[in-house]
PDB file of C-alpha atoms in Angstrom:
ATOM      1  CA  MET A   1      -8.503  18.171 -16.514  1.00  0.00           C
ATOM      2  CA  ILE A   2      -7.118  21.540 -17.175  1.00  0.00           C
ATOM      3  CA  LYS A   3      -5.824  21.885 -20.996  1.00  0.00           C
ATOM      4  CA  ASN A   4      -3.236  24.619 -21.509  1.00  0.00           C
ATOM      5  CA  SER A   5      -5.922  26.429 -23.717  1.00  0.00           C
ATOM      6  CA  ASP A   6      -8.080  27.278 -20.366  1.00  0.00           C
ATOM      7  CA  SER A   7      -5.340  30.072 -19.430  1.00  0.00           C
ATOM      8  CA  LYS A   8      -8.025  32.677 -18.827  1.00  0.00           C
ATOM      9  CA  LEU A   9      -9.012  29.819 -15.997  1.00  0.00           C
ATOM     10  CA  LYS A  10      -5.413  29.173 -14.872  1.00  0.00           C
ATOM     11  CA  SER A  11      -4.355  33.322 -14.305  1.00  0.00           C
ATOM     12  CA  LYS A  12      -7.500  33.336 -12.393  1.00  0.00           C
ATOM     13  CA  LEU A  13      -6.232  29.801  -9.755  1.00  0.00           C
ATOM     14  CA  ASN A  14      -3.394  30.874  -9.713  1.00  0.00           C
ATOM     15  CA  LEU A  15      -1.682  27.681 -11.357  1.00  0.00           C
ATOM     16  CA  GLU A  16       1.564  27.869 -13.884  1.00  0.00           C
ATOM     17  CA  THR A  17       0.765  26.064 -17.322  1.00  0.00           C
ATOM     18  CA  GLY A  18       0.973  22.687 -16.416  1.00  0.00           C
ATOM     19  CA  SER A  19      -0.639  19.871 -14.688  1.00  0.00           C
ATOM     20  CA  LEU A  20      -0.227  16.363 -12.321  1.00  0.00           C
ATOM     21  CA  THR A  21      -2.317  13.967 -11.582  1.00  0.00           C
ATOM     22  CA  ILE A  22      -0.916  10.748 -10.004  1.00  0.00           C
ATOM     23  CA  VAL A  23      -2.893   7.356 -10.745  1.00  0.00           C
ATOM     24  CA  GLY A  24      -2.882   3.775  -9.416  1.00  0.00           C
ATOM     25  CA  THR A  25      -2.976   0.269 -11.520  1.00  0.00           C
ATOM     26  CA  GLY A  26      -3.643  -1.754  -8.899  1.00  0.00           C
ATOM     27  CA  ILE A  27      -2.581  -5.151  -8.365  1.00  0.00           C
ATOM     28  CA  GLN A  28      -3.446  -7.353 -11.084  1.00  0.00           C
ATOM     29  CA  LEU A  29      -3.075  -6.401 -14.398  1.00  0.00           C
ATOM     30  CA  VAL A  30      -5.335  -3.566 -15.879  1.00  0.00           C
ATOM     31  CA  SER A  31      -8.168  -4.863 -14.611  1.00  0.00           C
ATOM     32  CA  HIS A  32      -7.841  -2.931 -11.005  1.00  0.00           C
ATOM     33  CA  LEU A  33      -7.454   0.466 -13.127  1.00  0.00           C
ATOM     34  CA  THR A  34     -10.210   2.784 -12.912  1.00  0.00           C
ATOM     35  CA  LEU A  35     -12.301   4.128 -16.147  1.00  0.00           C
ATOM     36  CA  GLY A  36     -11.287   7.438 -14.146  1.00  0.00           C
ATOM     37  CA  ALA A  37      -7.103   6.581 -14.351  1.00  0.00           C
ATOM     38  CA  LYS A  38      -7.580   5.417 -17.902  1.00  0.00           C
ATOM     39  CA  ALA A  39      -9.359   8.633 -19.091  1.00  0.00           C
ATOM     40  CA  TRP A  40      -6.468  10.503 -17.307  1.00  0.00           C
ATOM     41  CA  ILE A  41      -4.053   8.090 -19.094  1.00  0.00           C
ATOM     42  CA  GLU A  42      -5.420   8.490 -22.634  1.00  0.00           C
ATOM     43  CA  GLN A  43      -5.759  12.576 -22.149  1.00  0.00           C
ATOM     44  CA  ALA A  44      -2.612  13.536 -20.315  1.00  0.00           C
ATOM     45  CA  ASP A  45      -0.380  14.947 -22.980  1.00  0.00           C
ATOM     46  CA  LYS A  46       3.041  12.929 -21.274  1.00  0.00           C
ATOM     47  CA  VAL A  47       2.652   9.508 -18.967  1.00  0.00           C
ATOM     48  CA  LEU A  48       5.804   8.027 -17.195  1.00  0.00           C
ATOM     49  CA  TYR A  49       5.048   5.135 -14.940  1.00  0.00           C
ATOM     50  CA  ALA A  50       6.694   2.478 -12.530  1.00  0.00           C
ATOM     51  CA  LEU A  51       5.316  -0.563 -13.062  1.00  0.00           C
ATOM     52  CA  ALA A  52       5.577  -4.439 -11.950  1.00  0.00           C
ATOM     53  CA  ASP A  53       4.981  -6.398 -15.173  1.00  0.00           C
ATOM     54  CA  PRO A  54       5.753  -5.449 -18.954  1.00  0.00           C
ATOM     55  CA  VAL A  55       1.672  -6.527 -19.893  1.00  0.00           C
ATOM     56  CA  THR A  56       0.763  -3.602 -18.134  1.00  0.00           C
ATOM     57  CA  ALA A  57       3.397  -1.507 -19.779  1.00  0.00           C
ATOM     58  CA  LYS A  58       3.338  -2.223 -22.641  1.00  0.00           C
ATOM     59  CA  TRP A  59      -1.539  -1.558 -22.458  1.00  0.00           C
ATOM     60  CA  LEU A  60      -0.273   2.044 -21.778  1.00  0.00           C
ATOM     61  CA  LYS A  61       1.492   2.408 -24.753  1.00  0.00           C
ATOM     62  CA  GLU A  62      -1.542   1.641 -26.876  1.00  0.00           C
ATOM     63  CA  LEU A  63      -3.446   3.902 -24.487  1.00  0.00           C
ATOM     64  CA  ASN A  64      -1.452   6.574 -24.788  1.00  0.00           C
ATOM     65  CA  ALA A  65       1.815   7.218 -27.086  1.00  0.00           C
ATOM     66  CA  THR A  66       3.694   8.855 -25.695  1.00  0.00           C
ATOM     67  CA  ALA A  67       4.174   7.038 -22.068  1.00  0.00           C
ATOM     68  CA  GLU A  68       7.643   6.283 -21.272  1.00  0.00           C
ATOM     69  CA  PRO A  69       9.173   4.212 -17.961  1.00  0.00           C
ATOM     70  CA  LEU A  70      10.261   6.258 -15.107  1.00  0.00           C
ATOM     71  CA  PRO A  71      14.274   5.677 -14.700  1.00  0.00           C
ATOM     72  CA  TYR A  72      14.605   2.836 -12.369  1.00  0.00           C
ATOM     73  CA  ASN A  73      17.336   1.119  -9.808  1.00  0.00           C
ATOM     74  CA  ARG A  74      20.723   1.236 -11.427  1.00  0.00           C
ATOM     75  CA  ASN A  75      23.799  -0.369 -10.371  1.00  0.00           C
ATOM     76  CA  ASN A  76      22.398  -0.893  -7.596  1.00  0.00           C
ATOM     77  CA  GLN A  77      22.307   2.526  -6.293  1.00  0.00           C
ATOM     78  CA  TRP A  78      20.264   2.640  -2.955  1.00  0.00           C
ATOM     79  CA  ARG A  79      16.311   3.604  -3.464  1.00  0.00           C
ATOM     80  CA  ARG A  80      16.222   6.358  -1.490  1.00  0.00           C
ATOM     81  CA  GLN A  81      18.192   8.434  -4.990  1.00  0.00           C
ATOM     82  CA  THR A  82      15.977   5.845  -7.211  1.00  0.00           C
ATOM     83  CA  TYR A  83      12.940   8.330  -5.914  1.00  0.00           C
ATOM     84  CA  GLN A  84      14.594  11.373  -5.815  1.00  0.00           C
ATOM     85  CA  GLU A  85      15.717  10.734 -10.044  1.00  0.00           C
ATOM     86  CA  MET A  86      11.235   9.371 -10.381  1.00  0.00           C
ATOM     87  CA  THR A  87      10.443  12.881  -8.338  1.00  0.00           C
ATOM     88  CA  GLU A  88      12.534  15.351 -10.943  1.00  0.00           C
ATOM     89  CA  LYS A  89      11.478  13.544 -14.187  1.00  0.00           C
ATOM     90  CA  ILE A  90       7.909  13.768 -13.270  1.00  0.00           C
ATOM     91  CA  LEU A  91       8.564  17.274 -12.507  1.00  0.00           C
ATOM     92  CA  THR A  92      10.826  17.881 -15.694  1.00  0.00           C
ATOM     93  CA  GLU A  93       7.854  17.312 -18.104  1.00  0.00           C
ATOM     94  CA  VAL A  94       5.236  18.804 -15.494  1.00  0.00           C
ATOM     95  CA  ARG A  95       8.138  22.360 -15.962  1.00  0.00           C
ATOM     96  CA  LYS A  96       7.555  21.916 -19.775  1.00  0.00           C
ATOM     97  CA  GLY A  97       4.350  22.567 -19.133  1.00  0.00           C
ATOM     98  CA  LEU A  98       2.966  19.597 -19.911  1.00  0.00           C
ATOM     99  CA  ASN A  99      -0.169  17.452 -18.339  1.00  0.00           C
ATOM    100  CA  VAL A 100       1.577  15.424 -17.066  1.00  0.00           C
ATOM    101  CA  CYS A 101       0.224  11.170 -15.586  1.00  0.00           C
ATOM    102  CA  ALA A 102       2.480   9.528 -13.819  1.00  0.00           C
ATOM    103  CA  VAL A 103       1.513   5.823 -13.444  1.00  0.00           C
ATOM    104  CA  PHE A 104       2.229   4.223 -10.233  1.00  0.00           C
ATOM    105  CA  TYR A 105       1.835  -0.327  -9.065  1.00  0.00           C
ATOM    106  CA  GLY A 106      -0.706   0.242  -7.027  1.00  0.00           C
ATOM    107  CA  HIS A 107      -2.182   2.605  -4.986  1.00  0.00           C
ATOM    108  CA  PRO A 108      -0.150   5.383  -5.919  1.00  0.00           C
ATOM    109  CA  GLY A 109      -0.253   6.356  -2.455  1.00  0.00           C
ATOM    110  CA  VAL A 110       0.975   3.949  -0.263  1.00  0.00           C
ATOM    111  CA  PHE A 111       4.827   2.550  -0.636  1.00  0.00           C
ATOM    112  CA  ALA A 112       5.447   5.413  -3.265  1.00  0.00           C
ATOM    113  CA  ASN A 113       7.803   8.190  -1.719  1.00  0.00           C
ATOM    114  CA  PRO A 114       8.106  10.227  -5.437  1.00  0.00           C
ATOM    115  CA  VAL A 115       4.479  10.314  -5.711  1.00  0.00           C
ATOM    116  CA  GLN A 116       3.979  12.368  -2.637  1.00  0.00           C
ATOM    117  CA  ALA A 117       7.124  14.195  -3.544  1.00  0.00           C
ATOM    118  CA  ALA A 118       6.225  15.467  -6.099  1.00  0.00           C
ATOM    119  CA  ILE A 119       2.566  16.349  -5.460  1.00  0.00           C
ATOM    120  CA  LYS A 120       4.144  18.128  -2.747  1.00  0.00           C
ATOM    121  CA  GLN A 121       6.962  19.862  -5.128  1.00  0.00           C
ATOM    122  CA  ALA A 122       4.425  20.822  -7.806  1.00  0.00           C
ATOM    123  CA  HIS A 123       2.248  22.102  -4.681  1.00  0.00           C
ATOM    124  CA  ARG A 124       5.185  24.359  -4.023  1.00  0.00           C
ATOM    125  CA  GLU A 125       6.252  25.595  -7.945  1.00  0.00           C
ATOM    126  CA  GLY A 126       2.501  26.976  -8.101  1.00  0.00           C
ATOM    127  CA  PHE A 127       1.101  23.824 -11.038  1.00  0.00           C
ATOM    128  CA  ARG A 128      -1.928  21.859 -10.077  1.00  0.00           C
ATOM    129  CA  ALA A 129      -1.271  18.105  -8.797  1.00  0.00           C
ATOM    130  CA  GLN A 130      -3.935  15.693  -7.292  1.00  0.00           C
ATOM    131  CA  MET A 131      -3.376  11.363  -7.351  1.00  0.00           C
ATOM    132  CA  LEU A 132      -6.420   9.615  -7.388  1.00  0.00           C
ATOM    133  CA  PRO A 133      -6.615   6.214  -5.001  1.00  0.00           C
ATOM    134  CA  GLY A 134      -5.716   2.645  -6.394  1.00  0.00           C
ATOM    135  CA  ILE A 135      -6.472  -0.987  -5.721  1.00  0.00           C
ATOM    136  CA  SER A 136      -4.148  -2.139  -2.936  1.00  0.00           C
ATOM    137  CA  ALA A 137      -2.065  -5.410  -1.903  1.00  0.00           C
ATOM    138  CA  GLU A 138      -4.262  -4.426   1.045  1.00  0.00           C
ATOM    139  CA  ASP A 139      -7.355  -4.728   0.054  1.00  0.00           C
ATOM    140  CA  CYS A 140      -5.895  -8.177  -1.911  1.00  0.00           C
ATOM    141  CA  LEU A 141      -5.427  -9.037   1.427  1.00  0.00           C
ATOM    142  CA  PHE A 142      -8.478  -8.022   3.039  1.00  0.00           C
ATOM    143  CA  ALA A 143     -10.396 -10.217  -0.133  1.00  0.00           C
ATOM    144  CA  ASP A 144      -8.269 -12.957  -0.338  1.00  0.00           C
ATOM    145  CA  LEU A 145      -8.032 -13.786   3.209  1.00  0.00           C
ATOM    146  CA  GLY A 146     -11.292 -12.802   4.543  1.00  0.00           C
ATOM    147  CA  VAL A 147     -10.106  -9.738   6.978  1.00  0.00           C
ATOM    148  CA  ASP A 148     -12.965  -7.179   7.746  1.00  0.00           C
ATOM    149  CA  PRO A 149     -10.846  -4.793   9.311  1.00  0.00           C
ATOM    150  CA  GLY A 150     -14.046  -3.282  11.171  1.00  0.00           C
ATOM    151  CA  ARG A 151     -14.661  -6.042  13.254  1.00  0.00           C
ATOM    152  CA  ASN A 152     -11.930  -6.283  15.525  1.00  0.00           C
ATOM    153  CA  GLY A 153      -9.479  -3.054  13.755  1.00  0.00           C
ATOM    154  CA  CYS A 154      -6.462  -3.663  11.560  1.00  0.00           C
ATOM    155  CA  GLN A 155      -2.591  -2.504  12.180  1.00  0.00           C
ATOM    156  CA  SER A 156      -0.487  -2.014   9.534  1.00  0.00           C
ATOM    157  CA  PHE A 157       3.299  -1.659   9.489  1.00  0.00           C
ATOM    158  CA  GLU A 158       6.090  -1.866   7.183  1.00  0.00           C
ATOM    159  CA  ALA A 159       8.547  -4.637   8.988  1.00  0.00           C
ATOM    160  CA  THR A 160      12.342  -1.997   9.308  1.00  0.00           C
ATOM    161  CA  ASP A 161      10.206   0.820  11.257  1.00  0.00           C
ATOM    162  CA  PHE A 162       8.253  -2.458  13.218  1.00  0.00           C
ATOM    163  CA  LEU A 163      11.248  -2.998  15.022  1.00  0.00           C
ATOM    164  CA  ILE A 164      13.584   0.648  14.904  1.00  0.00           C
ATOM    165  CA  ARG A 165      10.441   1.849  15.697  1.00  0.00           C
ATOM    166  CA  ARG A 166       9.780  -0.537  18.631  1.00  0.00           C
ATOM    167  CA  ARG A 167       5.796   0.242  16.955  1.00  0.00           C
ATOM    168  CA  LYS A 168       3.833  -0.506  19.887  1.00  0.00           C
ATOM    169  CA  PHE A 169       0.788  -2.687  18.814  1.00  0.00           C
ATOM    170  CA  ASP A 170      -2.349  -5.099  20.545  1.00  0.00           C
ATOM    171  CA  PRO A 171      -2.181  -9.098  19.833  1.00  0.00           C
ATOM    172  CA  THR A 172      -5.774  -9.249  20.163  1.00  0.00           C
ATOM    173  CA  SER A 173      -6.435  -6.925  16.525  1.00  0.00           C
ATOM    174  CA  PRO A 174      -4.389  -8.216  13.390  1.00  0.00           C
ATOM    175  CA  LEU A 175      -1.335  -6.741  12.057  1.00  0.00           C
ATOM    176  CA  ILE A 176      -0.264  -6.624   8.741  1.00  0.00           C
ATOM    177  CA  LEU A 177       4.505  -5.804   7.966  1.00  0.00           C
ATOM    178  CA  TRP A 178       4.854  -5.085   5.123  1.00  0.00           C
ATOM    179  CA  GLN A 179       8.096  -5.782   3.018  1.00  0.00           C
ATOM    180  CA  ILE A 180       9.451  -8.912   5.277  1.00  0.00           C
ATOM    181  CA  ALA A 181      11.392  -9.396   3.145  1.00  0.00           C
ATOM    182  CA  MET A 182      13.847  -5.928   3.445  1.00  0.00           C
ATOM    183  CA  VAL A 183      13.759  -5.812   6.747  1.00  0.00           C
ATOM    184  CA  GLY A 184      17.329  -3.615   7.369  1.00  0.00           C
ATOM    185  CA  ASN A 185      17.521  -3.514   3.600  1.00  0.00           C
ATOM    186  CA  LEU A 186      17.393   0.720   2.092  1.00  0.00           C
ATOM    187  CA  GLY A 187      19.318  -0.883  -2.046  1.00  0.00           C
ATOM    188  CA  PHE A 188      18.314  -4.040  -3.612  1.00  0.00           C
ATOM    189  CA  TYR A 189      16.391  -6.915  -2.597  1.00  0.00           C
ATOM    190  CA  LYS A 190      18.664 -10.106  -1.657  1.00  0.00           C
ATOM    191  CA  PRO A 191      16.877 -13.142  -1.208  1.00  0.00           C
ATOM    192  CA  GLU A 192      19.894 -14.299   0.538  1.00  0.00           C
ATOM    193  CA  GLU A 193      20.338 -11.720   3.230  1.00  0.00           C
ATOM    194  CA  GLN A 194      17.277 -12.072   4.317  1.00  0.00           C
ATOM    195  CA  PHE A 195      17.844 -15.206   7.157  1.00  0.00           C
ATOM    196  CA  ARG A 196      19.333 -12.789   9.284  1.00  0.00           C
ATOM    197  CA  PRO A 197      16.298 -10.078   9.239  1.00  0.00           C
ATOM    198  CA  LEU A 198      13.353 -12.832   9.299  1.00  0.00           C
ATOM    199  CA  THR A 199      14.777 -14.119  12.581  1.00  0.00           C
ATOM    200  CA  ILE A 200      15.246 -10.546  14.461  1.00  0.00           C
ATOM    201  CA  LEU A 201      11.951 -10.166  14.032  1.00  0.00           C
ATOM    202  CA  THR A 202      10.535 -13.460  14.756  1.00  0.00           C
ATOM    203  CA  GLU A 203      12.068 -13.362  17.768  1.00  0.00           C
ATOM    204  CA  VAL A 204      10.045  -9.435  18.417  1.00  0.00           C
ATOM    205  CA  LEU A 205       6.931 -11.457  17.166  1.00  0.00           C
ATOM    206  CA  LYS A 206       7.825 -14.799  19.602  1.00  0.00           C
ATOM    207  CA  THR A 207       7.568 -12.111  22.609  1.00  0.00           C
ATOM    208  CA  HIS A 208       3.688 -11.533  22.093  1.00  0.00           C
ATOM    209  CA  TYR A 209       2.003 -14.580  20.311  1.00  0.00           C
ATOM    210  CA  GLY A 210       4.646 -17.826  20.986  1.00  0.00           C
ATOM    211  CA  GLY A 211       6.478 -19.269  18.219  1.00  0.00           C
ATOM    212  CA  ASP A 212       3.134 -21.981  17.849  1.00  0.00           C
ATOM    213  CA  HIS A 213       0.621 -19.024  16.568  1.00  0.00           C
ATOM    214  CA  GLU A 214      -0.580 -19.519  13.428  1.00  0.00           C
ATOM    215  CA  VAL A 215       1.011 -16.828  10.660  1.00  0.00           C
ATOM    216  CA  ILE A 216       0.203 -16.284   7.241  1.00  0.00           C
ATOM    217  CA  VAL A 217       2.676 -15.412   4.850  1.00  0.00           C
ATOM    218  CA  TYR A 218       0.496 -13.847   1.284  1.00  0.00           C
ATOM    219  CA  GLU A 219       1.236 -12.210  -1.662  1.00  0.00           C
ATOM    220  CA  ALA A 220      -1.391 -10.765  -4.236  1.00  0.00           C
ATOM    221  CA  ALA A 221      -2.069 -12.315  -7.587  1.00  0.00           C
ATOM    222  CA  VAL A 222      -0.847 -10.432 -10.103  1.00  0.00           C
ATOM    223  CA  TYR A 223      -1.908 -12.460 -12.765  1.00  0.00           C
ATOM    224  CA  TYR A 224      -5.383 -13.819 -11.453  1.00  0.00           C
ATOM    225  CA  PRO A 225      -6.640 -16.098 -12.369  1.00  0.00           C
ATOM    226  CA  VAL A 226      -3.828 -17.630 -14.818  1.00  0.00           C
ATOM    227  CA  CYS A 227      -2.343 -17.134 -10.385  1.00  0.00           C
ATOM    228  CA  LYS A 228      -3.485 -17.662  -7.564  1.00  0.00           C
ATOM    229  CA  PRO A 229      -2.963 -15.248  -3.963  1.00  0.00           C
ATOM    230  CA  VAL A 230       0.193 -16.795  -2.227  1.00  0.00           C
ATOM    231  CA  ILE A 231      -1.418 -17.812   1.200  1.00  0.00           C
ATOM    232  CA  GLN A 232       1.485 -19.895   3.259  1.00  0.00           C
ATOM    233  CA  ARG A 233       0.063 -20.985   5.910  1.00  0.00           C
ATOM    234  CA  ILE A 234       2.781 -21.027   9.282  1.00  0.00           C
ATOM    235  CA  PRO A 235       3.808 -21.381  13.284  1.00  0.00           C
ATOM    236  CA  LEU A 236       5.421 -17.978  13.513  1.00  0.00           C
ATOM    237  CA  SER A 237       8.592 -19.306  14.964  1.00  0.00           C
ATOM    238  CA  LYS A 238       9.351 -20.989  10.864  1.00  0.00           C
ATOM    239  CA  LEU A 239       9.202 -17.494   9.133  1.00  0.00           C
ATOM    240  CA  PRO A 240      13.051 -18.061   9.109  1.00  0.00           C
ATOM    241  CA  GLN A 241      12.601 -20.589   6.753  1.00  0.00           C
ATOM    242  CA  SER A 242       9.129 -19.941   4.950  1.00  0.00           C
ATOM    243  CA  SER A 243       9.740 -19.163   1.053  1.00  0.00           C
ATOM    244  CA  VAL A 244       9.808 -14.872   1.255  1.00  0.00           C
ATOM    245  CA  THR A 245       9.807 -12.768  -1.984  1.00  0.00           C
ATOM    246  CA  GLU A 246      10.607  -9.059  -2.004  1.00  0.00           C
ATOM    247  CA  VAL A 247       6.323  -8.765  -2.393  1.00  0.00           C
ATOM    248  CA  SER A 248       5.220 -11.110   0.819  1.00  0.00           C
ATOM    249  CA  THR A 249       3.695  -9.243   3.471  1.00  0.00           C
ATOM    250  CA  LEU A 250       3.229 -10.968   6.603  1.00  0.00           C
ATOM    251  CA  TYR A 251      -0.179 -11.152   7.832  1.00  0.00           C
ATOM    252  CA  ILE A 252      -0.477 -12.378  11.926  1.00  0.00           C
ATOM    253  CA  PRO A 253      -4.387 -13.132  13.403  1.00  0.00           C
ATOM    254  CA  PRO A 254      -5.902 -11.522  16.433  1.00  0.00           C
ATOM    255  CA  GLN A 255      -4.900 -13.627  19.158  1.00  0.00           C
ATOM    256  CA  GLY A 256      -8.253 -13.709  21.133  1.00  0.00           C
ATOM    257  CA  LEU A 257     -10.787 -10.700  21.737  1.00  0.00           C
ATOM    258  CA  ALA A 258     -10.071  -7.672  23.936  1.00  0.00           C
ATOM    259  CA  PRO A 259     -11.819  -7.185  26.523  1.00  0.00           C
ATOM    260  CA  VAL A 260     -15.210  -5.692  27.074  1.00  0.00           C
ATOM    261  CA  ASP A 261     -15.136  -2.105  29.319  1.00  0.00           C
ATOM    262  CA  LYS A 262     -18.817  -2.949  31.362  1.00  0.00           C
ATOM    263  CA  GLU A 263     -18.526   0.611  32.367  1.00  0.00           C
ATOM    264  CA  MET A 264     -17.453   2.367  29.367  1.00  0.00           C
ATOM    265  CA  MET A 265     -20.162   0.125  27.339  1.00  0.00           C
ATOM    266  CA  ALA A 266     -22.959   1.383  30.608  1.00  0.00           C
ATOM    267  CA  ARG A 267     -21.682   4.763  30.265  1.00  0.00           C
ATOM    268  CA  LEU A 268     -22.219   4.356  26.127  1.00  0.00           C
ATOM    269  CA  GLY A 269     -26.123   2.892  26.897  1.00  0.00           C
ATOM    270  CA  MET A 270     -24.654  -0.496  25.528  1.00  0.00           C
ATOM    271  CA  SER A 271     -25.589  -4.458  26.298  1.00  0.00           C
ATOM    272  CA  PHE A 272     -23.346  -7.301  25.946  1.00  0.00           C
ATOM    273  CA  VAL A 273     -24.232 -10.892  24.783  1.00  0.00           C
ATOM    274  CA  LYS A 274     -22.414 -13.228  25.696  1.00  0.00           C
ATOM    275  CA  GLU A 275     -21.173 -16.221  23.006  1.00  0.00           C
ATOM    276  CA  ALA A 276     -20.486 -19.719  23.124  1.00  0.00           C
ATOM    277  CA  THR A 277     -16.783 -19.789  24.439  1.00  0.00           C
ATOM    278  CA  GLY A 278     -18.224 -17.766  27.423  1.00  0.00           C
ATOM    279  CA  GLU A 279     -16.812 -14.189  25.622  1.00  0.00           C
ATOM    280  CA  LEU A 280     -18.864 -11.450  26.107  1.00  0.00           C
ATOM    281  CA  ARG A 281     -18.389  -9.081  23.074  1.00  0.00           C
ATOM    282  CA  PRO A 282     -21.040  -6.161  22.696  1.00  0.00           C
ATOM    283  CA  ASP A 283     -24.198  -5.717  21.060  1.00  0.00           C
ATOM    284  CA  LYS A 284     -23.950  -3.032  18.714  1.00  0.00           C
ATOM    285  CA  TYR A 285     -27.907  -3.641  17.632  1.00  0.00           C
ATOM    286  CA  PHE A 286     -29.120  -2.988  21.485  1.00  0.00           C
ATOM    287  CA  PHE A 287     -29.173  -0.077  22.978  1.00  0.00           C
ATOM    288  CA  ARG A 288     -30.618   0.906  26.214  1.00  0.00           C
ATOM    289  CA  HIS A 289     -33.543   2.923  26.408  1.00  0.00           C
ATOM    290  CA  ILE A 290     -33.125   5.826  28.868  1.00  0.00           C
TER     291      ILE A 290
END
C-alpha cells in the first residue's frame, strides 16, 4: 500500500495521493477472505463495503473502525442508478487523498458493476487502483457439484443476456446460467414475477436438451457448516415450478460427449481410446512417436 508520506514515489509514478484497492470476501462469511485482503482492510484509511450478510459487516468494523456500507437500492430504484451511486461514493473518498479499500461479496469482479467502473475511473483520474480476487459462487459450484471445467469445458452466462442475445453454446459442455430469478428484471427481485421468465428460459433450453434432461438449481452455502448448499436436481421441464431465489444459479450437465475429430488427432500425433460406452476419447497421455 502506498502511504501518504511517500510523496517522492508518487510523483515519480505520476499518481495522485489517494489509492483504491478492491477485495472480495468470498461466499462463506469470513472463512473465504484471503490474508492479503484482510491486510488491505486493516491498513486502509477508509473502508467501504457491499456485503450479503450482517455478520461479515460487523467483523469488518472490528478490523477497521472507518468501515461503512455503500449506498444500496432505495425506493425500488433501478440497479444502474444504485451502481452509479456506489461508484461515486468510492471515488469521492479516493479523491480526498485516502487509501480506500472497497469490500464486496464473493469475487469483487463478478457481477459487480461498480467495481469495474470505479477502477477504470480511478485510473483515468491518475489514482492507483487494483482488484484482488476472491472466491466466487462459481468456485463453490465446482467444489459442491464435482465439476471439473478442464474435462469438458464450461460455459457461463448471465441468464437475461443468454436469452436476449441468443448466445451460442455447446450442449456437450456444462452450461451455467446466473441470476435465473432475475430474468428480464432490471430492478429489485420480485419472486411473484419470476414464473413467466423462467418458463421462457425453460422453453429455449428444451429445444437443445429436452424436458427430461436433469438440471441443478444451485445456491452456495453462506453459513457453512450450519447450512448446506442448496442442490435441487430436477427435470428441465420442472424449472418454472422449482424453488428459486435471487441467488439461485442453474447448472446444466453436458448432454453426451462431443465427437472426436480423428483427422485433427492424427495431425497432432495423438492416439485415442474406446471407453466402455463405445465413445472415443483422446488419450491425453499417449503421443505417437514421429
